[in-house]
Every structure is written in C-alpha cells, then in structure tokens.
Coordinates of C-alpha atoms in Angstrom, one line a residue:
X1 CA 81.2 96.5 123.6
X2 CA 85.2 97.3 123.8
X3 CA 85.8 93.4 123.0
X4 CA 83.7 93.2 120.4
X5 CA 85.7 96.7 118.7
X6 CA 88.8 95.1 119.4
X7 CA 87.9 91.1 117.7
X8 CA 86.3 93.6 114.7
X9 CA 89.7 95.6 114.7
X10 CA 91.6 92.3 115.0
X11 CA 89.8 90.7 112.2
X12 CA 90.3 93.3 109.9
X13 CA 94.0 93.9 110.2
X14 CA 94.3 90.0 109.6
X15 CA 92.4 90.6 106.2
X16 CA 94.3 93.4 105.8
X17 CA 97.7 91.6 106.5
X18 CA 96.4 88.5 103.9
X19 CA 95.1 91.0 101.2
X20 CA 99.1 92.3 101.3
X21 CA 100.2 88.3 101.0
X22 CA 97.5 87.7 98.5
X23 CA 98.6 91.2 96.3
X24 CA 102.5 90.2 97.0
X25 CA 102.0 86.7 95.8
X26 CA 100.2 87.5 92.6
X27 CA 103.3 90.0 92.0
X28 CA 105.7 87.2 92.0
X29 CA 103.6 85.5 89.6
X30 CA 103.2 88.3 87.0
X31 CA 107.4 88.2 87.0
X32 CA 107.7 85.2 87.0
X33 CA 105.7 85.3 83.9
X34 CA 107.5 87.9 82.5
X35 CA 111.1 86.4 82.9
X36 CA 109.4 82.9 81.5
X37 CA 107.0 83.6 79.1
X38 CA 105.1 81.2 77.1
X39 CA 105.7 78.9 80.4
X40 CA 102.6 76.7 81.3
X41 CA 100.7 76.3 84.5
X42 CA 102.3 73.2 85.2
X43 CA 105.9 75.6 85.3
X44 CA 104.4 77.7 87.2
X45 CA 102.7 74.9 89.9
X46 CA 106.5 73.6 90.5
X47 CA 108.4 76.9 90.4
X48 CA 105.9 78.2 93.8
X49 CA 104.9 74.6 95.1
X50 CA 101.2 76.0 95.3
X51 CA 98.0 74.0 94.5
X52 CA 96.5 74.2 91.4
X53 CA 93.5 76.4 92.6
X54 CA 95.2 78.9 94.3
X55 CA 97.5 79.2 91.2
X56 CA 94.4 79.3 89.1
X57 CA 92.6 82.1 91.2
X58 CA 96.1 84.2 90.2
X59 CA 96.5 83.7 87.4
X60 CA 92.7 84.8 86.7
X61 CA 92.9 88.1 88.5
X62 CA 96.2 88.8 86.2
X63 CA 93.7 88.1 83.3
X64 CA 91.1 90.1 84.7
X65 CA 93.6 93.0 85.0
X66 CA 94.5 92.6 81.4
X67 CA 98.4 92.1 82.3
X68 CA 98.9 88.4 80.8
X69 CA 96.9 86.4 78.0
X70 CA 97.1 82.4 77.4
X71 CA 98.5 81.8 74.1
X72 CA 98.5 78.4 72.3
X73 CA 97.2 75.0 72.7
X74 CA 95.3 74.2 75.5
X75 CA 97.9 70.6 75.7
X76 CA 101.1 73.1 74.9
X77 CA 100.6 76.8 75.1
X78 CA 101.7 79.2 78.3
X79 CA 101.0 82.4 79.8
X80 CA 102.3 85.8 78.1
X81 CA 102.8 89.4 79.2
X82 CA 100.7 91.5 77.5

C-alpha cells in the first residue's frame, strides 16, 4: 500500500509541476500578445518554436478566459488584447 501512496503522490506532483509549465507558458503568450498585437499565429509559432497544436490549445484557453480576441481576416488578421 505505501508504494502505491507514494507512485499516487509522485504522479500528482508531476501534474502539478506541468500545470505550473502549462499556466507559465500561456503567460508568455498573453505578453507576447500584448507587446505585438494584431500579430498572427504564424508570429507567434516562430517567436516560441512550438507546434501549431500546442500554440492552438493557448491560445484557446486565452480566448476562453476572455483576455484576447482574433481580429481580421482569417488570411491577415492577428490576436488582440482585449
């Protein structure tokens, strides 16, 4: 039983540890945003060197939140503060 409490403690301080990455890395993304605004995905793919669905899960909870909106043309528009 003690292993098992120690794999379950183990396995949640790794989530833990990759819900503080995962919250840190969508951070960046949210100034990045803010310091380039109107910027689109494409920017944002070169300026972190991250595919295009973990930029795309990010940029989704930001929406979610209600902290950025997509302006424009899906060919030319970008991501804005709101």
């Amino acid at each position: 039983m003690k292993i098992l409490e120690k794999n379950k403690e183990e396995s949640q301080q790794i989530l833990n540890l990759k819900e503080q990455e995962e919250t840190k890395a969508v951070k960046q993304l949210y100034d990045a945003i803010s310091f380039n605004p109107g910027e689109p995905a494409s920017f944002l793919l070169i300026l972190f060197d991250i595919r295009a669905n973990v930029l795309e899960r990010r940029l989704q909870k930001l929406k979610d939140d209600g902290k950025i909106e997509y302006r424009g043309t899906k060919k030319g528009g970008g991501y804005w503060i709101r």
